[in-house]
Amino acid sequence: QKAYEANVATAHAKTLNDKLAPMLAAPTDTRQHNALAAADSKSVPGATVTAVTHVDVIPPQKDNGVAAVKQLAEDSRKQNGNLRFDVYQQTNRPNHFTVVETWNSRAAYDAHFVAAQTKDFRTKLATMTGALYDERLYRTLD
């Protein structure tokens, strides 16, 4: 946090923000996160598929949301082809989470997508969601 605040206070960061300000239709939305269920850092080989998902639960369901995304991470790390599965919690909106998962192939991701544990997570999430389930896939370029 201290390093972030020091960076934001630098002259080059202020200059950048000043130059961008006239182009913005609304203020920027900085989203800082803390690791909620992150694995040990390790390098990931090329030719992978990464899914980045924003999970938003209504505030009264925050604790249930935390439990659900932690369980999803634990279950998903055991599935074939999973290389990483991390969950981050927004510092200023603790009912918002970012899930970053990396799979060794699209087939491994597809198997995870229809796995019983993943379906169970989405069923639980449907009762506590505050926004649409926003999942985006990325492929590593060589």
C-alpha positions as CSV (number, residue, x, y, z in Angstrom):
1,Q,0.0,0.0,0.0
2,K,2.8,2.4,0.9
3,A,4.6,1.7,-2.4
4,Y,1.3,2.3,-4.3
5,E,0.7,5.6,-2.5
6,A,4.3,6.7,-3.2
7,N,3.9,5.9,-6.9
8,V,0.6,7.9,-7.1
9,A,2.3,10.9,-5.5
10,T,5.2,11.0,-8.1
11,A,5.4,13.8,-10.6
12,H,5.1,11.4,-13.6
13,A,1.9,9.9,-12.2
14,K,0.4,13.3,-11.6
15,T,1.4,14.5,-15.1
16,L,-0.2,11.4,-16.7
17,N,-3.4,11.9,-14.8
18,D,-3.5,15.6,-15.7
19,K,-3.1,14.8,-19.4
20,L,-5.8,12.1,-19.3
21,A,-8.3,14.1,-17.3
22,P,-9.7,16.1,-20.4
23,M,-10.4,12.8,-22.2
24,L,-12.3,11.2,-19.4
25,A,-16.1,11.1,-19.3
26,A,-16.0,10.0,-15.6
27,P,-13.4,9.7,-12.9
28,T,-11.1,6.7,-13.1
29,D,-12.0,3.7,-11.0
30,T,-8.9,2.4,-9.3
31,R,-9.5,-1.1,-7.9
32,Q,-6.9,-2.3,-5.4
33,H,-7.0,-5.9,-4.2
34,N,-5.6,-8.1,-1.5
35,A,-4.9,-11.8,-2.1
36,L,-7.8,-13.8,-0.6
37,A,-7.0,-17.2,-1.9
38,A,-3.8,-17.0,-3.9
39,A,-1.4,-19.9,-4.5
40,D,2.4,-19.6,-4.3
41,S,3.8,-17.6,-7.2
42,K,5.1,-19.7,-10.0
43,S,5.8,-19.1,-13.7
44,V,3.2,-20.3,-16.2
45,P,4.3,-21.8,-19.5
46,G,3.2,-20.4,-22.9
47,A,0.1,-21.6,-24.8
48,T,-2.2,-21.4,-21.8
49,V,-5.8,-20.1,-21.3
50,T,-6.5,-17.6,-18.6
51,A,-9.9,-16.6,-17.4
52,V,-10.4,-13.4,-15.4
53,T,-13.7,-13.1,-13.7
54,H,-15.3,-10.4,-11.7
55,V,-17.6,-11.7,-8.9
56,D,-19.8,-9.2,-7.2
57,V,-22.1,-10.3,-4.3
58,I,-24.6,-8.1,-2.4
59,P,-23.0,-6.7,0.8
60,P,-25.1,-8.8,3.2
61,Q,-23.8,-11.9,1.4
62,K,-20.1,-10.9,1.6
63,D,-19.0,-13.6,4.1
64,N,-20.9,-16.3,2.1
65,G,-19.2,-14.9,-1.1
66,V,-15.8,-15.2,0.5
67,A,-16.5,-18.8,1.5
68,A,-17.8,-19.7,-2.0
69,V,-14.8,-18.2,-3.9
70,K,-12.3,-19.8,-1.5
71,Q,-14.0,-23.2,-2.0
72,L,-14.0,-22.7,-5.7
73,A,-10.3,-22.0,-5.7
74,E,-9.5,-25.0,-3.5
75,D,-11.6,-27.4,-5.7
76,S,-10.3,-25.9,-9.0
77,R,-6.6,-26.3,-8.1
78,K,-7.2,-30.0,-7.9
79,Q,-8.6,-30.3,-11.4
80,N,-6.5,-31.7,-14.3
81,G,-4.8,-28.9,-16.3
82,N,-5.1,-26.2,-13.7
83,L,-1.8,-24.2,-13.5
84,R,-3.0,-21.4,-11.2
85,F,-6.2,-20.3,-9.5
86,D,-6.2,-17.1,-7.4
87,V,-8.9,-15.0,-5.8
88,Y,-8.4,-11.4,-5.0
89,Q,-10.7,-9.2,-2.9
90,Q,-11.1,-5.5,-3.5
91,T,-9.9,-3.4,-0.6
92,N,-12.5,-0.7,-1.0
93,R,-15.4,-3.0,-1.9
94,P,-14.9,-6.2,0.1
95,N,-18.0,-7.8,-1.6
96,H,-16.2,-7.7,-5.0
97,F,-13.7,-10.3,-6.0
98,T,-11.4,-10.9,-9.0
99,V,-10.7,-14.6,-9.9
100,V,-7.7,-15.3,-12.1
101,E,-7.3,-18.9,-13.3
102,T,-4.9,-20.4,-15.8
103,W,-5.3,-23.7,-17.5
104,N,-2.9,-25.6,-19.7
105,S,-5.4,-25.8,-22.6
106,R,-8.8,-24.8,-23.7
107,A,-10.0,-28.4,-23.2
108,A,-8.9,-28.3,-19.5
109,Y,-10.8,-25.0,-19.0
110,D,-13.9,-26.4,-20.7
111,A,-13.8,-29.4,-18.4
112,H,-13.5,-27.1,-15.4
113,F,-16.4,-25.0,-16.7
114,V,-18.8,-28.0,-16.6
115,A,-17.4,-29.7,-13.5
116,A,-19.7,-30.4,-10.7
117,Q,-17.8,-28.1,-8.3
118,T,-17.9,-25.2,-10.7
119,K,-21.7,-25.6,-11.3
120,D,-22.2,-25.8,-7.6
121,F,-20.3,-22.5,-7.2
122,R,-22.5,-20.8,-9.8
123,T,-25.6,-22.1,-8.2
124,K,-24.6,-20.7,-4.8
125,L,-23.6,-17.4,-6.4
126,A,-26.9,-17.0,-8.1
127,T,-28.6,-16.5,-4.7
128,M,-26.1,-13.7,-3.6
129,T,-24.9,-12.0,-6.8
130,G,-25.0,-8.2,-7.1
131,A,-24.0,-8.0,-10.8
132,L,-23.7,-10.1,-13.8
133,Y,-21.0,-12.8,-13.7
134,D,-18.3,-11.3,-15.9
135,E,-15.8,-13.9,-17.2
136,R,-13.3,-13.1,-19.9
137,L,-10.9,-15.6,-21.6
138,Y,-7.4,-14.8,-22.7
139,R,-4.9,-17.0,-24.6
140,T,-1.2,-16.7,-24.1
141,L,0.6,-15.6,-27.3
142,D,3.9,-17.0,-28.2
